[in-house]
Tab-separated table of C-alpha atoms in Angstrom:
chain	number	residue	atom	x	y	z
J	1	UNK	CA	5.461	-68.523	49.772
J	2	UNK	CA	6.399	-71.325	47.608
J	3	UNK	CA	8.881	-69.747	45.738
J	4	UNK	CA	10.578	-68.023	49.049
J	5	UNK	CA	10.926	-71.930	49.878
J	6	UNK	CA	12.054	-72.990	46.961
J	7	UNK	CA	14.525	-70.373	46.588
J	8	UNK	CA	15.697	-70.909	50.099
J	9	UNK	CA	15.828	-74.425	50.294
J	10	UNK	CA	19.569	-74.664	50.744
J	11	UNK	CA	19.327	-73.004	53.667
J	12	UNK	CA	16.753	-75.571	55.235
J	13	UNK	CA	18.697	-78.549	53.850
J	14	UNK	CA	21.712	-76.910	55.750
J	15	UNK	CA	19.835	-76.843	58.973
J	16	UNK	CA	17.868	-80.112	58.502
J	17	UNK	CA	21.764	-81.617	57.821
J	18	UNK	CA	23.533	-79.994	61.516
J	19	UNK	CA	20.084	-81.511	63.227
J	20	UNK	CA	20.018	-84.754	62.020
J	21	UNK	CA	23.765	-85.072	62.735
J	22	UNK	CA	22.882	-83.542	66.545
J	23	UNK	CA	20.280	-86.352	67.114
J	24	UNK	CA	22.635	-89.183	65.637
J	25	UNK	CA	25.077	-87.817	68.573
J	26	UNK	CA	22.436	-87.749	70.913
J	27	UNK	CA	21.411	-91.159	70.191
J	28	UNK	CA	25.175	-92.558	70.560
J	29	UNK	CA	25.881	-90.465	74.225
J	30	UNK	CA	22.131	-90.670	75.648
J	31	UNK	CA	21.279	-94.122	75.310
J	32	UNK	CA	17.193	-93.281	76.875
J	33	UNK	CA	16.786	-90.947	73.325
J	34	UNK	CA	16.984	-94.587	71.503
J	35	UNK	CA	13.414	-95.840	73.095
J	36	UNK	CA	11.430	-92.354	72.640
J	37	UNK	CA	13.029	-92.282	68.627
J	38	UNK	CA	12.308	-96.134	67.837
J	39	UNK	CA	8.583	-95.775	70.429
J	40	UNK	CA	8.090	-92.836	68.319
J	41	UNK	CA	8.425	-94.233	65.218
J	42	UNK	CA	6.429	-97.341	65.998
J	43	UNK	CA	3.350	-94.910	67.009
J	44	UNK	CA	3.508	-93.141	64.205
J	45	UNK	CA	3.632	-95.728	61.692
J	46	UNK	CA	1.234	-97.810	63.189
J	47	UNK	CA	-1.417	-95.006	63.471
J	48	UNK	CA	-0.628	-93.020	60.377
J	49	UNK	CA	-0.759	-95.914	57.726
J	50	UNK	CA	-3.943	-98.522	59.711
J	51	UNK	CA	-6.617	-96.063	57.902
J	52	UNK	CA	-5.121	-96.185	54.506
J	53	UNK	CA	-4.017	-99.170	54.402
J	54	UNK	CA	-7.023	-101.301	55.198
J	55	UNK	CA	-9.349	-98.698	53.027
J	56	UNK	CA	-7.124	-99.879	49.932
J	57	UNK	CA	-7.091	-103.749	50.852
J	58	UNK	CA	-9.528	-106.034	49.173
J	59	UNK	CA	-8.899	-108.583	50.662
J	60	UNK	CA	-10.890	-109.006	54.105
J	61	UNK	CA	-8.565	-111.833	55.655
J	62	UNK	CA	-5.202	-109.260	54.494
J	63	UNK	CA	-7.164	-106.181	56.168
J	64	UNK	CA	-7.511	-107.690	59.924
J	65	UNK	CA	-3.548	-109.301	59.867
J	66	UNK	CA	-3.010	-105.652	58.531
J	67	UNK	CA	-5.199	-103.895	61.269
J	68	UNK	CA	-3.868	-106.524	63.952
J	69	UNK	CA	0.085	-105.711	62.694
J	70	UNK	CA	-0.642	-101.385	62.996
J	71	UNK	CA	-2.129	-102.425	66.260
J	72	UNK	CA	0.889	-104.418	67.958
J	73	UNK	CA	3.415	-101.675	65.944
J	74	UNK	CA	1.495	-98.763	67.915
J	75	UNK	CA	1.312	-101.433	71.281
J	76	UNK	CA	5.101	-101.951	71.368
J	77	UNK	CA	6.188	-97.777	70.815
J	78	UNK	CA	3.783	-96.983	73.945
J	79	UNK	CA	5.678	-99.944	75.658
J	80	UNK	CA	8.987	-98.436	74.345
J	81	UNK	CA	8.456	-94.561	75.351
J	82	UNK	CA	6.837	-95.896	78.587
J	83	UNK	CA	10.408	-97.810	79.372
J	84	UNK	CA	12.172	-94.691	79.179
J	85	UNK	CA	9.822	-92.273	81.389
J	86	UNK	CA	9.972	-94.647	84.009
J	87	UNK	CA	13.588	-95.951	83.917
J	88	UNK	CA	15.524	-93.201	82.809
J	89	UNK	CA	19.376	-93.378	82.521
J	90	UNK	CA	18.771	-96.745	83.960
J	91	UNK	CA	17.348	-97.675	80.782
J	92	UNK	CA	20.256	-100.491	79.945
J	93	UNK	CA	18.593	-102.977	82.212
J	94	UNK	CA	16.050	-103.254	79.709
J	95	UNK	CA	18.322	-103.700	76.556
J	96	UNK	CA	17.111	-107.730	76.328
J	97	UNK	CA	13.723	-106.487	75.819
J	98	UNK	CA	14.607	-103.356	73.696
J	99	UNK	CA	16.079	-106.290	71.250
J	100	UNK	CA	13.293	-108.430	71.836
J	101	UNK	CA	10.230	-105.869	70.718
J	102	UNK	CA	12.452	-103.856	67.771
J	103	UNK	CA	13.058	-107.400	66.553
J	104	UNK	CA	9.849	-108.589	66.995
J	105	UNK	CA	8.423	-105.824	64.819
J	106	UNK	CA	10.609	-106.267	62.231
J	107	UNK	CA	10.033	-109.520	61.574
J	108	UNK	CA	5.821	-109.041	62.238
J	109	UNK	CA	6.415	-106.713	59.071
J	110	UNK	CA	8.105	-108.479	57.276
J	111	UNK	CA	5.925	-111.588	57.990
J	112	UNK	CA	2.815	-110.121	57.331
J	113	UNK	CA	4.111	-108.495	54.078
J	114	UNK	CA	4.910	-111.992	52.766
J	115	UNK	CA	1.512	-113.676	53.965
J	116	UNK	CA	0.270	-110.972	52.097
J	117	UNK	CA	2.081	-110.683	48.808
J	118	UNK	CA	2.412	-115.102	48.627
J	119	UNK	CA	-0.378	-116.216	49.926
J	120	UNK	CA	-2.975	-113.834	49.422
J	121	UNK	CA	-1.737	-112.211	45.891
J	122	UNK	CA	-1.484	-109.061	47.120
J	123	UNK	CA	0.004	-106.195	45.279
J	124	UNK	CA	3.872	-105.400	45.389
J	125	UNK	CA	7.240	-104.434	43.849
J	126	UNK	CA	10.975	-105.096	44.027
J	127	UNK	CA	11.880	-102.481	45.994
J	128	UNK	CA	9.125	-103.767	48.838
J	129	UNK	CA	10.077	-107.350	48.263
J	130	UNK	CA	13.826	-106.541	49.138
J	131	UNK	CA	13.590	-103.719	51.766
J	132	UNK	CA	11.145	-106.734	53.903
J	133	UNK	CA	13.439	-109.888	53.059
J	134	UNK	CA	15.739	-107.570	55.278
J	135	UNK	CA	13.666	-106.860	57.716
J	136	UNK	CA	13.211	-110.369	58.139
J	137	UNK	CA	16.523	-111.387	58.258
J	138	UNK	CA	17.442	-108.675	61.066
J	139	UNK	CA	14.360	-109.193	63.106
J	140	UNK	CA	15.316	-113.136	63.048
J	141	UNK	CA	18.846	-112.385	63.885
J	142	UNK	CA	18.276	-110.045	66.732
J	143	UNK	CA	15.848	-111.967	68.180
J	144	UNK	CA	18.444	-115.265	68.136
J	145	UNK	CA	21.255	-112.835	69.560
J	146	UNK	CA	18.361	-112.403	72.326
J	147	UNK	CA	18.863	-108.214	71.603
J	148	UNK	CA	21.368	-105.984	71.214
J	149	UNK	CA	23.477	-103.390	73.026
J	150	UNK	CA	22.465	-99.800	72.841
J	151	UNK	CA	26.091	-98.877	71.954
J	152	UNK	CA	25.512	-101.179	68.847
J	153	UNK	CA	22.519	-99.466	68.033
J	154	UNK	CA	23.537	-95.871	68.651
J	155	UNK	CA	26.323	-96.417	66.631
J	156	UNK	CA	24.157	-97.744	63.358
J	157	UNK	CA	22.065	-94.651	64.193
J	158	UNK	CA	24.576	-92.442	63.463
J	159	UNK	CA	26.480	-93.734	60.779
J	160	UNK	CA	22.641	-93.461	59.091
J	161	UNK	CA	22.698	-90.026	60.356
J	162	UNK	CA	25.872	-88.899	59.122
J	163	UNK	CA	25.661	-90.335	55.634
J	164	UNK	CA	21.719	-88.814	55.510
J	165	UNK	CA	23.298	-85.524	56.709
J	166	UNK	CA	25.779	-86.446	53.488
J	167	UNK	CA	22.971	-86.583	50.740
J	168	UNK	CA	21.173	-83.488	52.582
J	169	UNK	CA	24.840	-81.008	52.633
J	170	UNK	CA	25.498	-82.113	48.800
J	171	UNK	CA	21.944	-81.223	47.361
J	172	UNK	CA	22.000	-78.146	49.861
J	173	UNK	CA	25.499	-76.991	48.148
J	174	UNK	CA	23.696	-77.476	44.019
J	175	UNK	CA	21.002	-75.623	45.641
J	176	UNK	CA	22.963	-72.444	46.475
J	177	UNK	CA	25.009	-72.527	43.718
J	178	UNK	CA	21.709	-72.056	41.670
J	179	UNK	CA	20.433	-69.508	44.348
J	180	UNK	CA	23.994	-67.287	43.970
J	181	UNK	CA	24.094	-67.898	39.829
J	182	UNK	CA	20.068	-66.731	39.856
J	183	UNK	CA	21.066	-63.727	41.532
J	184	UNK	CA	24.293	-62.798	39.384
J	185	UNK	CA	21.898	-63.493	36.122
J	186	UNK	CA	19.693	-61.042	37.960
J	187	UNK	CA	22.006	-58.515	38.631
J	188	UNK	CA	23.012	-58.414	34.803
J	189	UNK	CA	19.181	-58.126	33.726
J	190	UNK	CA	18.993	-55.066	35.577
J	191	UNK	CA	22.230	-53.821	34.340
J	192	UNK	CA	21.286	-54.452	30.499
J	193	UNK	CA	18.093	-52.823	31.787
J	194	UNK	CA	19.822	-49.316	33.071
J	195	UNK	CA	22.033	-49.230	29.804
J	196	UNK	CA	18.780	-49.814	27.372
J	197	UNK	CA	17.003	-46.996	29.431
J	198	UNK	CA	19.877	-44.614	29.333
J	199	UNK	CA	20.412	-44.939	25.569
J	200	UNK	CA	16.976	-44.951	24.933
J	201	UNK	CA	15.665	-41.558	22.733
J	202	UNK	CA	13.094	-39.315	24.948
J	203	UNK	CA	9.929	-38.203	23.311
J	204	UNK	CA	11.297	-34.182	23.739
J	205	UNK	CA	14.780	-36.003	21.250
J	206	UNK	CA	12.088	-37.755	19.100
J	207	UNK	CA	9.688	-34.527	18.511
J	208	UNK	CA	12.877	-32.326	17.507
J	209	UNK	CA	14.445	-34.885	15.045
J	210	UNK	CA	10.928	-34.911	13.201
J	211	UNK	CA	10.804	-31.303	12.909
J	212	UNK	CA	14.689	-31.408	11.716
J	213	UNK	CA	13.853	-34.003	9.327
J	214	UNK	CA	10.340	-32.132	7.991
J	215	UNK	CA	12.456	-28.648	7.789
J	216	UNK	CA	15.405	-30.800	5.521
J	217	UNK	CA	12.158	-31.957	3.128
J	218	UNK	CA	11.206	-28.173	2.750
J	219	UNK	CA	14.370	-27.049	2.246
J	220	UNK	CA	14.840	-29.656	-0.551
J	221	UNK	CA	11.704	-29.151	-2.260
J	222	UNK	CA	12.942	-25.582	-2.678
J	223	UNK	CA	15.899	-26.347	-4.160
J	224	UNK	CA	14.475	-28.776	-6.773
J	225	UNK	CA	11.907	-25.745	-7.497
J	226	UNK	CA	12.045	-24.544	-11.086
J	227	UNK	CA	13.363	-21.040	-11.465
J	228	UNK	CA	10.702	-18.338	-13.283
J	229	UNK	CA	12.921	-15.669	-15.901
J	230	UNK	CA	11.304	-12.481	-16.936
């Protein structure tokens, strides 16, 4: 199973690349996808990384501003995918507070990250340390612009999508470009194969050039006899 994957993983990357492009679309025309993507998210991350998380903190005070941060993450994705069951395509009335909680979380993460990493000499590395210094800085900013437009946001959506979709098509092209050369090489194994076979001596060829060869030995033995005179 993991090599049928493996060999026909350009074919998902192909696939993943036209879906990710579909919801980036989505997101820019149906403005209501926006809260059940970003709710979604929110859920997710706040339930799928509490357990770990806290079971790898040391720290006591860290592991409740950690618990209490999954908590509010989880909190404000019901909120979101709540906003858009009820309201619907009249979801744009509620773009202040869209803003207001997407900003909010950012900068709770990013927050929290530093209390954790300054103040409580908790574990990190660059690649954290930057990715959250911009979290801040956009969860400060959208909460000062008092939220955003969806258009805005659909937009940034699918620029991300299209450039993912970018990465995905490129790898997915190497990918069956080894898939197509694997099979050529293939093909020519089996070739070399069929030629070996057909040249090869068969055990009937094999018996009868021994017996030639044996016969030849007699016949020379004879030859290089001495002859007996009367």
């Amino acid at each position: 199973m993991k090599q049928i994957f493996k060999r026909y993983l350009w074919l998902f990357e192909f696939i993943g690349a036209a879906i990710i492009i579909g919801v980036g679309l989505v997101c820019k025309f149906v403005p209501v996808v926006l809260y059940f993507i970003v709710g979604t998210i929110f859920v997710f991350m706040g339930l799928f990384r509490i357990i770990p998380l806290v079971k790898t903190t040391e720290d006591k005070f860290l592991k409740w501003f950690y618990a209490g941060e999954m908590i509010i993450e989880v909190a404000a994705g019901v909120v979101l995918i709540v906003l858009a069951i009820k309201k619907g395509n009249d979801i744009d009335d509620s773009k202040a507070l869209f803003g207001y909680i997407v900003g909010g979380i950012l900068y709770l993460h990013g927050f929290v990250y530093f209390l954790g990493t300054s103040l409580r000499k908790d574990v990190t590395t660059f690649l954290p340390f930057l990715a959250n210094i911009i979290l801040l800085t956009v969860g400060t900013w959208i909460i000062a612009s008092k939220g955003f437009t969806l258009s805005t946001l659909g937009w940034v959506i699918l620029a991300f999508a299209i450039l993912s979709a970018g990465f995905i098509v490129f790898s997915g092209i190497k990918n069956y470009s080894s898939y197509r050369n694997e099979l050529a090489a293939k093909r020519i194994t089996e070739n070399v194969k069929v030629e070996d076979t057909k040249e090869a001596p068969t055990s009937d060829q094999i018996e009868i050039e021994k017996e030639d060869e044996t016969n030849s030995n007699i016949d020379g033995d004879n030859d290089n006899a001495p002859e007996v005179t009367a």
